[in-house]
Coordinates of C-alpha atoms (C1' of nucleotides) in Angstrom, one line a residue:
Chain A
X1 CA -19.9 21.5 22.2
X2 CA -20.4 17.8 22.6
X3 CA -23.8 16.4 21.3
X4 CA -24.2 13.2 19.3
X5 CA -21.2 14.0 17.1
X6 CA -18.6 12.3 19.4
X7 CA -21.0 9.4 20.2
X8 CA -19.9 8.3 16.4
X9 CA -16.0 8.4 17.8
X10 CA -17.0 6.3 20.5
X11 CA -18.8 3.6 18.8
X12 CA -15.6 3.2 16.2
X13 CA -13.4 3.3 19.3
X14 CA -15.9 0.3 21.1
X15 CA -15.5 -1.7 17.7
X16 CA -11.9 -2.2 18.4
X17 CA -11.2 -1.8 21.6
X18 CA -12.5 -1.8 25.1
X19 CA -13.3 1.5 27.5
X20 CA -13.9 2.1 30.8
X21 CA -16.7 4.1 31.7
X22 CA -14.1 7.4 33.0
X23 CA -12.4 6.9 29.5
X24 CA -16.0 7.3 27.6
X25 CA -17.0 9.9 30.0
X26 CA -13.3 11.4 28.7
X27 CA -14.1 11.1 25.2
X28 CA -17.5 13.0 25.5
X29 CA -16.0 16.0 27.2
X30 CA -13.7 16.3 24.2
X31 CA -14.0 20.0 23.1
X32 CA -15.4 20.0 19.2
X33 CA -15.6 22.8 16.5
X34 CA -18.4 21.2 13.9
X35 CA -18.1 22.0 10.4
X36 CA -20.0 21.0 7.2
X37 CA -18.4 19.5 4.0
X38 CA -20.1 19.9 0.4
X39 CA -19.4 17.0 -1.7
X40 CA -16.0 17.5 -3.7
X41 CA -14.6 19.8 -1.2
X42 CA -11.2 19.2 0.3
X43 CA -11.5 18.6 4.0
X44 CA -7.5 18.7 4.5
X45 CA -5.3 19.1 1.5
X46 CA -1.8 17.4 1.0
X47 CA 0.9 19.8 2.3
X48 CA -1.5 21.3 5.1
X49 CA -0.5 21.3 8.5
X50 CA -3.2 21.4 11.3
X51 CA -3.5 22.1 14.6
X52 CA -6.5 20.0 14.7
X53 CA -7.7 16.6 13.7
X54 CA -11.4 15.5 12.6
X55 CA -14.1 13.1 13.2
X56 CA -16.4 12.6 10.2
X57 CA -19.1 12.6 12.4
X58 CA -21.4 11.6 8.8
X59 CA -20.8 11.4 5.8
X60 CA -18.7 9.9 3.4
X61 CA -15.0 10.9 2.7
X62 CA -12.0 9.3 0.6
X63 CA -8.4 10.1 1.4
X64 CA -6.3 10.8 -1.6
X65 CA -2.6 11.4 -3.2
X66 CA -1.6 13.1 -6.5
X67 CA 1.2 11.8 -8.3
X68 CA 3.5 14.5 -10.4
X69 CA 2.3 12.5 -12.9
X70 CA -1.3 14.2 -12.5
X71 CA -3.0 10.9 -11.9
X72 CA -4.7 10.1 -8.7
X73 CA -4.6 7.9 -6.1
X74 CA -7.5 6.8 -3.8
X75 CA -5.9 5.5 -1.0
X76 CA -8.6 5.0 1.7
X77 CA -12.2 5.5 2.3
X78 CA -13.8 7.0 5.4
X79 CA -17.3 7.0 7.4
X80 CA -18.8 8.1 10.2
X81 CA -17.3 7.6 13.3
X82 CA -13.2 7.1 11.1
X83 CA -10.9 10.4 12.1
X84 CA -9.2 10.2 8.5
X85 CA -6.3 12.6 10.1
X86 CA -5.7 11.4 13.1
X87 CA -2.1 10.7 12.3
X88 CA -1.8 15.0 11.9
X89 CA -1.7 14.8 15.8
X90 CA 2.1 13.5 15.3
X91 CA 3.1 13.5 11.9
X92 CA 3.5 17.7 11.1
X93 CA 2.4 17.7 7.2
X94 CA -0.4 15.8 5.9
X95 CA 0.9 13.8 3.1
X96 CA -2.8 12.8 1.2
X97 CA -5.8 14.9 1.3
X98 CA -9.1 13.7 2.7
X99 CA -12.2 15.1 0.1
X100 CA -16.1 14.7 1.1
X101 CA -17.9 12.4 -1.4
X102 CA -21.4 13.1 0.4
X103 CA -22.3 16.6 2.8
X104 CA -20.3 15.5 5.5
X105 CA -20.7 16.5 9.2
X106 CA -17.0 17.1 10.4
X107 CA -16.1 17.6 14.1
X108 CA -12.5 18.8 14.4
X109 CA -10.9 18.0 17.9
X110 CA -7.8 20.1 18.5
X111 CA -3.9 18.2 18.6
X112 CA -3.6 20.0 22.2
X113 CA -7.0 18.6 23.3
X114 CA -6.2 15.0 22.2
X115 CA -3.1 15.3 23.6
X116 CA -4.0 16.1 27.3
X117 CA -6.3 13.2 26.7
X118 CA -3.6 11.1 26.5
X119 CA -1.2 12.1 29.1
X120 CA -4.2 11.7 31.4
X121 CA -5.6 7.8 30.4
X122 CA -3.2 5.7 29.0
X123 CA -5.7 3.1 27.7
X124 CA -7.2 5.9 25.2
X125 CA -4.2 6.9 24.2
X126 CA -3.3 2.8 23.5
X127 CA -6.5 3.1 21.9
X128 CA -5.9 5.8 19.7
X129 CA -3.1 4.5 18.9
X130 CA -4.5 1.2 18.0
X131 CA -6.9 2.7 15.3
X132 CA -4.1 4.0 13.2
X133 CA -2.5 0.9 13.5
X134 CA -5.7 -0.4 11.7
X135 CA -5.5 2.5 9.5
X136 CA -1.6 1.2 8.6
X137 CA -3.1 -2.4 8.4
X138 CA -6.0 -1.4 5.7
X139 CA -3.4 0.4 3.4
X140 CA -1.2 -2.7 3.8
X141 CA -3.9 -4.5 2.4
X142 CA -4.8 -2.0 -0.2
X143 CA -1.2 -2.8 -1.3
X144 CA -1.4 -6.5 -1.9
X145 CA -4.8 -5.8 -3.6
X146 CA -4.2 -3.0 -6.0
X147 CA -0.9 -5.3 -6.2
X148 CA -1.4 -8.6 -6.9
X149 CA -5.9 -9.8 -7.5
X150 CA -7.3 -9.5 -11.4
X151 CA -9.3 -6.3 -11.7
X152 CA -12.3 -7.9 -10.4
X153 CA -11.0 -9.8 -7.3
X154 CA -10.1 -6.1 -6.7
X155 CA -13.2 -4.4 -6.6
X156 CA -14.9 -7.4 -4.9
X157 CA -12.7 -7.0 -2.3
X158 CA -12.7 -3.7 -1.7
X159 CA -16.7 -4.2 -1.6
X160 CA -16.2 -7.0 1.0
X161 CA -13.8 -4.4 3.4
X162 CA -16.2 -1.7 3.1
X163 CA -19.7 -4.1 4.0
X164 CA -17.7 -5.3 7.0
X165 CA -16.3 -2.1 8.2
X166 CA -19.6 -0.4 8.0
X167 CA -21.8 -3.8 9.5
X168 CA -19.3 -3.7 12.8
X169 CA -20.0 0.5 13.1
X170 CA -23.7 -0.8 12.6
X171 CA -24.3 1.8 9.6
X172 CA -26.2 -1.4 7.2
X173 CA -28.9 -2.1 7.0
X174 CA -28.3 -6.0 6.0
X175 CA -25.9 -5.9 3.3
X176 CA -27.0 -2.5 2.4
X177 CA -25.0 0.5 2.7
X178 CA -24.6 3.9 1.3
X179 CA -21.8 3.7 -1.3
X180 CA -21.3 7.3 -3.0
X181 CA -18.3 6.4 -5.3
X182 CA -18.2 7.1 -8.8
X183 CA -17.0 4.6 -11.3
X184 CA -14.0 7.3 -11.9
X185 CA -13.7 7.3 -8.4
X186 CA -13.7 3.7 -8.3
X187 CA -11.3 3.8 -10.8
X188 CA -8.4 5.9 -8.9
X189 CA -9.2 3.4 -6.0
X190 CA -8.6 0.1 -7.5
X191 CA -6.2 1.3 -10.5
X192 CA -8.3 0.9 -13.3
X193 CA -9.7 3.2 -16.0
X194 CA -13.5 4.1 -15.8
X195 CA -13.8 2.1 -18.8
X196 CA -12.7 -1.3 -16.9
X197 CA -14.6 -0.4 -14.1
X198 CA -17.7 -0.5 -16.1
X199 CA -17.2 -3.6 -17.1
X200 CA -16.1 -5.4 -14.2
X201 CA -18.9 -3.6 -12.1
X202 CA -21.4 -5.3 -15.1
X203 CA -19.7 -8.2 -14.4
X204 CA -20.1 -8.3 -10.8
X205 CA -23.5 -7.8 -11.9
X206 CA -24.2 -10.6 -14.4
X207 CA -23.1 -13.1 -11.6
X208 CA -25.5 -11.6 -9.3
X209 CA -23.2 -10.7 -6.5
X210 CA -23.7 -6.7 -6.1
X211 CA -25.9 -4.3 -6.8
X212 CA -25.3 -0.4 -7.2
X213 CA -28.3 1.9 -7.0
X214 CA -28.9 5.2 -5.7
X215 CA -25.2 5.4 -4.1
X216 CA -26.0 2.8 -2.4
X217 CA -24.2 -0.5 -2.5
X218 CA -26.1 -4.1 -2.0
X219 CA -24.6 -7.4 -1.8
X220 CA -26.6 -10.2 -3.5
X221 CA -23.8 -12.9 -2.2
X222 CA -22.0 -12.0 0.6
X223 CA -20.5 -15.7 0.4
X224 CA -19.7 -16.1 -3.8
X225 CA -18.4 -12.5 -2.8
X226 CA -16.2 -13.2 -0.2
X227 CA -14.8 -16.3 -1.7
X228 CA -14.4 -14.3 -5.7
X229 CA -12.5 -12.1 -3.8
X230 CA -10.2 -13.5 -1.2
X231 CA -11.8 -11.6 1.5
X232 CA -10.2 -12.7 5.2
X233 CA -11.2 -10.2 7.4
X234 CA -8.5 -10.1 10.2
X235 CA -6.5 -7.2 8.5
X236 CA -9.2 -5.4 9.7
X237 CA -8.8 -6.4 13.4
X238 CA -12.3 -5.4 14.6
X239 CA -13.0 -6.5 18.7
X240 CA -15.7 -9.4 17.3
X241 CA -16.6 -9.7 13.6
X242 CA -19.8 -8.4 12.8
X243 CA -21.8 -12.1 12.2
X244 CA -21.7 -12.7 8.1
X245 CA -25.4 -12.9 8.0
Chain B
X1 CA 21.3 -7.1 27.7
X2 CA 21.4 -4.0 25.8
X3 CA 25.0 -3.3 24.4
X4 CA 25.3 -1.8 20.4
X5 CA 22.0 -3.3 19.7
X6 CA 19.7 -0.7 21.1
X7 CA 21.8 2.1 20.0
X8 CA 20.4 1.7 16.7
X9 CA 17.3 1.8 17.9
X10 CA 18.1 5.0 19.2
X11 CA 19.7 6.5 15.6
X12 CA 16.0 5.8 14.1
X13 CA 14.2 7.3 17.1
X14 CA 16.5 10.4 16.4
X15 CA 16.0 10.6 12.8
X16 CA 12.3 11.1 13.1
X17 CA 11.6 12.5 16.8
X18 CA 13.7 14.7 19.5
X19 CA 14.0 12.9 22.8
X20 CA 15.3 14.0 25.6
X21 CA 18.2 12.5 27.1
X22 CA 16.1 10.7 30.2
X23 CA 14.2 9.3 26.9
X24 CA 17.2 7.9 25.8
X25 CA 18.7 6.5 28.8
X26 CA 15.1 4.9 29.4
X27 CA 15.6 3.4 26.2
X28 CA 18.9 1.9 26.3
X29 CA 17.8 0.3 29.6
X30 CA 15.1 -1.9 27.8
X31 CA 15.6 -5.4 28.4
X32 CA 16.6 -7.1 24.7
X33 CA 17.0 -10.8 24.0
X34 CA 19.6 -11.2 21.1
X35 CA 18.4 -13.5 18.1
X36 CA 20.0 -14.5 14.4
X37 CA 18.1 -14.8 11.4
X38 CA 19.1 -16.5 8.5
X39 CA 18.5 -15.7 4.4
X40 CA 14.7 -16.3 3.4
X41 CA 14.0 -17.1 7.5
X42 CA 10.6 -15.9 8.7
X43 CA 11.2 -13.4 11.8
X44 CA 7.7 -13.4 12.3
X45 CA 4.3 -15.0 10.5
X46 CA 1.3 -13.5 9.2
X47 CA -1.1 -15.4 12.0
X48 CA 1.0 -15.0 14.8
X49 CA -0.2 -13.4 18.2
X50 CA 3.8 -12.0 19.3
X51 CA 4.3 -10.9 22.5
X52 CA 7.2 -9.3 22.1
X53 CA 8.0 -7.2 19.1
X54 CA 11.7 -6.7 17.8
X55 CA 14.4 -4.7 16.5
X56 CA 16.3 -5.1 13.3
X57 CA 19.7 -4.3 14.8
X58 CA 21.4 -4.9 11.2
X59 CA 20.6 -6.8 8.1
X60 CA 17.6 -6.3 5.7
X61 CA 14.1 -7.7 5.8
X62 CA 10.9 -7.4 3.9
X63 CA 7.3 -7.6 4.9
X64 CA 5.1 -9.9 2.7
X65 CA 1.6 -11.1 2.5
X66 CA 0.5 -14.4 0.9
X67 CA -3.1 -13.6 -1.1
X68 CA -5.3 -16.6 -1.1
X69 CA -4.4 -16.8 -5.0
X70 CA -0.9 -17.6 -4.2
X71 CA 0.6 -14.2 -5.0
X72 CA 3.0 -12.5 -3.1
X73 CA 2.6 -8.9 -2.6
X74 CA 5.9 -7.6 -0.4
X75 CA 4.1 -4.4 1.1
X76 CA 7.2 -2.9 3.2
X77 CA 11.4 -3.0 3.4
X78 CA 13.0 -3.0 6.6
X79 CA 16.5 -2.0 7.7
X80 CA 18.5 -1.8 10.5
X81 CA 17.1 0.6 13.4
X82 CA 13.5 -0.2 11.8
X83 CA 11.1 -2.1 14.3
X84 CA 9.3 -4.1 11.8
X85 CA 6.3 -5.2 13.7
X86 CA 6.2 -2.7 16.3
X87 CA 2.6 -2.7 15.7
X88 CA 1.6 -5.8 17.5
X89 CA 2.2 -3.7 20.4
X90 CA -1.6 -2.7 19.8
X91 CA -2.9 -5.9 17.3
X92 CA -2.5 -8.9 18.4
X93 CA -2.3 -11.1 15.3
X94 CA 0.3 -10.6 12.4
X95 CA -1.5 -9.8 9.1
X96 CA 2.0 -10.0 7.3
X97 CA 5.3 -12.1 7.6
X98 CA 8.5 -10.9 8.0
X99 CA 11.8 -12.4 5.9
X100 CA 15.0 -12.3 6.6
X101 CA 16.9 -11.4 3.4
X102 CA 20.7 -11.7 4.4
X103 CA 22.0 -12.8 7.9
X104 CA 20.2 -10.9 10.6
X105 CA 20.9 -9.9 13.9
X106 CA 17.1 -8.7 15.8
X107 CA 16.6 -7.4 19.3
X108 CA 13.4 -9.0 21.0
X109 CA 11.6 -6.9 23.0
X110 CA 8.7 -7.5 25.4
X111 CA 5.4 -5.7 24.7
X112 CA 5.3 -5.4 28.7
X113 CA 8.3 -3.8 28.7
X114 CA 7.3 -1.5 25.9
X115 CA 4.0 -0.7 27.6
X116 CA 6.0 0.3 30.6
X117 CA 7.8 3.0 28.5
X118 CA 5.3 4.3 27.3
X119 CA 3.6 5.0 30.2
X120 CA 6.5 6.0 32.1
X121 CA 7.6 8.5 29.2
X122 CA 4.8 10.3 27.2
X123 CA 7.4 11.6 24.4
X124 CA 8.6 8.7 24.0
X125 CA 5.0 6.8 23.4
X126 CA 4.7 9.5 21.1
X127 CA 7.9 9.1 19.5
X128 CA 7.0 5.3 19.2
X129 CA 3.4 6.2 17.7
X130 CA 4.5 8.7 15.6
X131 CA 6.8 5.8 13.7
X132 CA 4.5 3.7 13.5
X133 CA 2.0 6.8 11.3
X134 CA 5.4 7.0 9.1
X135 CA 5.2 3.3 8.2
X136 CA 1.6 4.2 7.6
X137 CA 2.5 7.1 5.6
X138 CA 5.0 4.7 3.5
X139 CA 2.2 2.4 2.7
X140 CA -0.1 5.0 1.1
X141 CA 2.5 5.9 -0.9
X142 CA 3.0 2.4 -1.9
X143 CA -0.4 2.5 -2.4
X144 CA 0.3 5.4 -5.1
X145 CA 3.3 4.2 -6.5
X146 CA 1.8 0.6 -7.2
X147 CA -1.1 2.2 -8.6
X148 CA -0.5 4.7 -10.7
X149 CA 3.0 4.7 -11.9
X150 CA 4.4 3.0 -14.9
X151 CA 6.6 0.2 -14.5
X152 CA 9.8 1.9 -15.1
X153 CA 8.7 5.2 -12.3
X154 CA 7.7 2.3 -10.3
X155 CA 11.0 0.9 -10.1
X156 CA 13.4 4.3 -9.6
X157 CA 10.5 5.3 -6.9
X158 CA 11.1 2.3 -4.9
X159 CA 15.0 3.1 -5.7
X160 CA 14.8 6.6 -3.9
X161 CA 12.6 5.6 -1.0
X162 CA 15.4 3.4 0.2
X163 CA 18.0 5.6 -0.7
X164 CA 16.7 8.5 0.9
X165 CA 15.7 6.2 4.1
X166 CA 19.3 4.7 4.7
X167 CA 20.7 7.9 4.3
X168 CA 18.7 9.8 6.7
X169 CA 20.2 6.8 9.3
X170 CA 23.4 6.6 8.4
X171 CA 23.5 4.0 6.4
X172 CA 24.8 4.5 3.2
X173 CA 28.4 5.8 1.6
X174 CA 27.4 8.5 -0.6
X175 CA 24.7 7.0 -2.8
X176 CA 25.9 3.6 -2.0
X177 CA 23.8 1.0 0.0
X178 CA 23.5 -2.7 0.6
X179 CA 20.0 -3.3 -1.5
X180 CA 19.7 -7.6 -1.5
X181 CA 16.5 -7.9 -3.3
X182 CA 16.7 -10.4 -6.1
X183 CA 14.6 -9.1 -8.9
X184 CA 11.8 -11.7 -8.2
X185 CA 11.9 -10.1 -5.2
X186 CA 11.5 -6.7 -6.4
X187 CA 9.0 -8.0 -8.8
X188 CA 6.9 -9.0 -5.6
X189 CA 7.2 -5.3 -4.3
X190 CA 6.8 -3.5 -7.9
X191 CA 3.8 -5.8 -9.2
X192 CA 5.8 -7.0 -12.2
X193 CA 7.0 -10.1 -13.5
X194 CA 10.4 -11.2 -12.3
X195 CA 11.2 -10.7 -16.6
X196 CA 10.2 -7.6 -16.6
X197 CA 11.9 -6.4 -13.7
X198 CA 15.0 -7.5 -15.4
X199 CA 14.1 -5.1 -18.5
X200 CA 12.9 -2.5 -16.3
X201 CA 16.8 -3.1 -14.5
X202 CA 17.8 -3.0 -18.2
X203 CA 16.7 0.2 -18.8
X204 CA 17.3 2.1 -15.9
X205 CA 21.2 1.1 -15.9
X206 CA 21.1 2.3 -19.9
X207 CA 20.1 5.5 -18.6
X208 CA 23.2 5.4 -16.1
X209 CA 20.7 6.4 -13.5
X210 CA 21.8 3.3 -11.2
X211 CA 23.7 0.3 -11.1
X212 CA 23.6 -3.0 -8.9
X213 CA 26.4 -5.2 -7.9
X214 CA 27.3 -7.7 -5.5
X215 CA 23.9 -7.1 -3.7
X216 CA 24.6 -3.4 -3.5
X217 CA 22.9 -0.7 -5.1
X218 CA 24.3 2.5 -6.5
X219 CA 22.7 5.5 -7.6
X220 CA 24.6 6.9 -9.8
X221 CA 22.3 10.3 -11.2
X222 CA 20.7 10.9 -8.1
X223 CA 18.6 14.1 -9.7
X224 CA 18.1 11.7 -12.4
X225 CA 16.6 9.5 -11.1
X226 CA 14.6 11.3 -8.5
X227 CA 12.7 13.7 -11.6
X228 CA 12.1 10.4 -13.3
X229 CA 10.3 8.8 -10.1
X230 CA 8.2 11.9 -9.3
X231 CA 9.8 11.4 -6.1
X232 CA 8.8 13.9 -3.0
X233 CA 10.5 13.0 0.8
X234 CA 7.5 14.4 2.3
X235 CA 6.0 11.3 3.0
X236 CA 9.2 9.7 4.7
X237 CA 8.5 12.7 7.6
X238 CA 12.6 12.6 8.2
X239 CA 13.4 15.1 11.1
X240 CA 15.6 16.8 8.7
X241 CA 16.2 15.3 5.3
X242 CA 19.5 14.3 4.7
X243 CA 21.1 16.7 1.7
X244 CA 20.8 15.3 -1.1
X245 CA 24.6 15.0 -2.5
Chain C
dC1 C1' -36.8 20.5 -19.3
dG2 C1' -32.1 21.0 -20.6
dA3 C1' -27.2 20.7 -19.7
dA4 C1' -23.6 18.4 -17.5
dA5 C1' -21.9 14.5 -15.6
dT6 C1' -21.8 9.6 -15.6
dC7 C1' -22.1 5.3 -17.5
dT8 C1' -22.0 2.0 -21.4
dT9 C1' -20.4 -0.2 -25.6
dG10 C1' -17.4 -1.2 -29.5
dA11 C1' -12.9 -1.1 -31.9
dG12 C1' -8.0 -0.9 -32.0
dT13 C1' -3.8 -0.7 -29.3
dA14 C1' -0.2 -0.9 -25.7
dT15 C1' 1.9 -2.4 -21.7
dA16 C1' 3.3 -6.0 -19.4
dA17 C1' 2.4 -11.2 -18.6
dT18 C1' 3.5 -15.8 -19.9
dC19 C1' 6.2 -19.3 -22.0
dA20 C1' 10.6 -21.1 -23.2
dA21 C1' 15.4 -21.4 -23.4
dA22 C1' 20.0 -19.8 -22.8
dA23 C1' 23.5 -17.3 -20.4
dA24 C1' 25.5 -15.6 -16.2
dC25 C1' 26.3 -15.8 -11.5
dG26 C1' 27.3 -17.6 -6.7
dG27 C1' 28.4 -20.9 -3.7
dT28 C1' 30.5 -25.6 -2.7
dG29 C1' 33.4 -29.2 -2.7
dG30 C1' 37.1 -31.6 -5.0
Chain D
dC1 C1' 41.8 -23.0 -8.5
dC2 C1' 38.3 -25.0 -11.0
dA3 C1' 34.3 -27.8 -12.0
dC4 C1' 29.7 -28.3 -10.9
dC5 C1' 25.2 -27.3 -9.4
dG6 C1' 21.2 -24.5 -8.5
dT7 C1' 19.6 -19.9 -8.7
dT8 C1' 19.2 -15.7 -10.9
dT9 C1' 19.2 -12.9 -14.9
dT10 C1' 18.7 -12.1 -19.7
dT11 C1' 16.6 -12.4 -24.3
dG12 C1' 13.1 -13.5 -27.8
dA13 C1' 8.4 -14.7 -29.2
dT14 C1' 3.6 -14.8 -28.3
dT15 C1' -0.4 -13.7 -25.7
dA16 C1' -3.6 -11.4 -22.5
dT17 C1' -5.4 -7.9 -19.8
dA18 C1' -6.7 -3.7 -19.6
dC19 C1' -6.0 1.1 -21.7
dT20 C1' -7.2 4.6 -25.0
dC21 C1' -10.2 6.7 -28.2
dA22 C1' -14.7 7.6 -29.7
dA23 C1' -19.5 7.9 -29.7
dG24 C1' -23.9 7.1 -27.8
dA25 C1' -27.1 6.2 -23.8
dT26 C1' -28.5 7.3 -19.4
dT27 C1' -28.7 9.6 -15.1
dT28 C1' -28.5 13.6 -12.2
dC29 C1' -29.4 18.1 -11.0
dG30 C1' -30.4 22.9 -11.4

DNA sequence: CGAAATCTTGAGTATAATCAAAAACGGTGG
DNA sequence: CCACCGTTTTTGATTATACTCAAGATTTCG
C-alpha cells in the first residue's frame, strides 16, 4: 500500500539530500501499514520497543520525556513528511514518546523493510542516516536554547525553527503555518510555566512579530524575529534554505 | 598507523553493538593520523566543513555552542573511545566546537575511508549509525535534564550520566573517574551561574553523595545520588549496563 | 447552550542571577 | 622549598526573572 503517504517521506528526504531516480522509485515501493492518530494519543510510548518505525504522513506530533519528577519534557516537534522514530530501527527501546497534537495520518514502515532498503542502496541508507543526524543537530540546539536565551529569545526561536522547517517541506503558506500547540504545551517545550508563556506570547504580540490564531501560527516580522531571537539556520542543515521572503 | 589508538575505538563499538570479528579486524585496519590537543584547544569549530572526523583516543573534551548573545551552552562530554563529531560524516558543516579539556591524544580519520566501511560492512554502518542515535538519545535527555530539573537534580544527573558512561567502557576504578570540568564549566553544561554551581557542589558534598579532587570525581553514595537525580540508564542504550557496585 | 479547557491578569514568592570581595588552589620560577 | 601570580572557588548581600497561587475571562467543543 503505497499512495501519497510516502510521497511526504520523499519530499523531507529531497529537502536534505539528493536521490537518484532508482532510490525514489525504492522509497515508493516501501511496504506501509497506515494508521490514524486522535489528538492526545500516544503514537509510541517511552519503554516500547517496535518492530516498526513511522512516517507522519500529516499531522502534527511532539516527541516527549517524563521526568520521575512528574514534569514533562517537549523535546521535539514533528510534521508531515518527519519519521519521529526512525532511530527505533537501531536503538531497541524508545526512550521519549511521540503524542499526536492534531488527527495525524501515520504510515508505519517495518525495521526489516527499511533495512533491506539499506543493504541494497547505500546512498538511502547515508540518507537515512543523515536525517537523524539533523534530528541530533535540532535537539542540540534545543539544548543551547532551553539553556542559555531569556524566555522570550526562546520561544522566538523556537517559532523561527519551526517557519523554516515547514517553508523548506513547502507546508506555508507565506509565513503561515498550522501551529496546534497549547500554551501548556508550549510551556513543557521551552521550560516555562503556562503563566510565562502568556506573557511572553502577549509580548511577542505587542511588538508585532507573531500572531496565533486558529492553531495556526503567522509571522508579522520574519526579520525583528529572526534577529530577537538569534535564529541562524544552519543547525538545521536543509539542501538550500528556503528564501526568507 | 593504527596501534593502541583504534583499539579504543573498538571498546566503545563493543559497549553498544556486537561485531563480528571481520568487523573488527576491518576496523583496526582504518587508516589513523595521530594528533595532540592541548587544554582549552579547539579540536574542531562550529563552521567547519571537516573531512575527516576523529577519535578521542584518551583525554576529555566537551562540545559547546557560542549563542549569538555571547552565552555558552556546552551541549555534550566526550571521552576516550567517543567519536565526537562522527556526524560530519553526513553534515558537512560543524554546528558546535569541540574543546580539549586536559592533554589530548585524537585519531583522524578520513570520511572516505569511513564511507568505505560502511559500505563494505553493513553491521558495522549500523554499528556506527546506531552511535551516533545514542548521542542523539543523550541530547534529549539533556534536553530534559536542563529543562525541568532543579539545580541541585541537575547537577547529580549530569554526575551519573558520566559515571555510568565511563564505567560501561572501562574507564573508571570503582566509582572513581577523571571528571576535569571546572565549575564554570559545569555551569556552561547545567545552565547555572559559575556561583551557584559552587553551592550546588556545596551541597551535594554535605550530603556525602560525591566528592571532587585533583580533577577527579568520586561518587561516593552511588544509590544516593542516582534516587536524587531521577536517574534511568535507558537512554545511555549500553549493551549491557555495567552493575552498578 | 453549557461545561471543560485554555488563556489572561494580578499579587506575592522563590530560585537562582548578579555583584563584590576574599580565600584557596595550581603552576612557575627563583 | 617557597614566593608569586593568575585562576578557580567560596561566601555574603542584593536583585531579577520567572514561578506559584488564585480568580476571572475567553474559547472550544460536544
Amino acid at each position: 500500500m503505497s499512495g501519497p503517504h510516502l510521497d511526504k517521506l520523499l519530499r523531507k528526504l529531497r529537502s536534505i539530500a539528493s536521490l537518484s531516480a532508482e532510490d525514489e522509485r525504492a522509497v515508493m515501493a516501501l511496504p506501509v501499514t497506515i494508521a490514524r492518530f486522535e489528538p492526545q494519543r500516544d503514537i509510541v510510548r517511552e519503554g516500547d520497543r517496535p518492530s516498526r518505525s513511522f512516517l507522519l504522513a500529516s499531522g502534527f506530533a511532539v516527541g516527549s520525556k517524563v521526568l520521575s519528577n512528574g514534569h514533562r519534557q517537549i523535546t521535539s516537534l514533528y510534521v508531515s513528511g518527519d519519521v519521529p522514530d526512525l532511530q527505533s530501527l537501531h536503538l531497541d527501546i524508545m526512550d521519549m514518546s511521540v503524542i499526536a497534537l492534531v488527527p495525524c495520518e501515520v504510515a508505519f514502515i517495518e525495521h526489516s523493510a527499511l533495512r533491506r532498503l539499506c543493504e541494497a542502496h547505500t546512498r538511502l541508507s547515508f540518507a537515512l542516516w543523515r536525517s537523524t543526524l539533523i534530528d541530533a543537530a535540532i535537539y542540540r540546539e534545543w539544548i543551547a536554547n532551553v539553556g542559555q536565551r531569556p524566555a522570550v529569545d526562546r520561544a522566538a526561536h523556537l517559532i523561527c525553527e519551526v517557519m523554516t522547517r515547514v517553508r523548506a517541506l513547502g507546508l506555508a503558506t507565506g509565513h503561515t503555518t498550522e501551529f496546534p500547540l497549547t500554551q501548556s504545551e508550549l510551556a513543557d517545550a521551552l521550560r516555562m510555566s503556562t503563566v510565562h508563556v502568556s506573557r511572553v506570547v502577549r509580548d511577542l504580540r505587542a511588538a508585532r512579530l507573531v500572531e496565533f490564531k486558529d492553531k495556526r501560527l503567522h509571522v508579522l516580522d520574519w526579520d525583528g524575529l529572526r534577529e530577537l531571537a538569534g535564529f541562524d539556520p544552519t543547525y538545521l542543515h536543509l539542501r538550500e534554505l528556503a528564501p526568507a521572503e
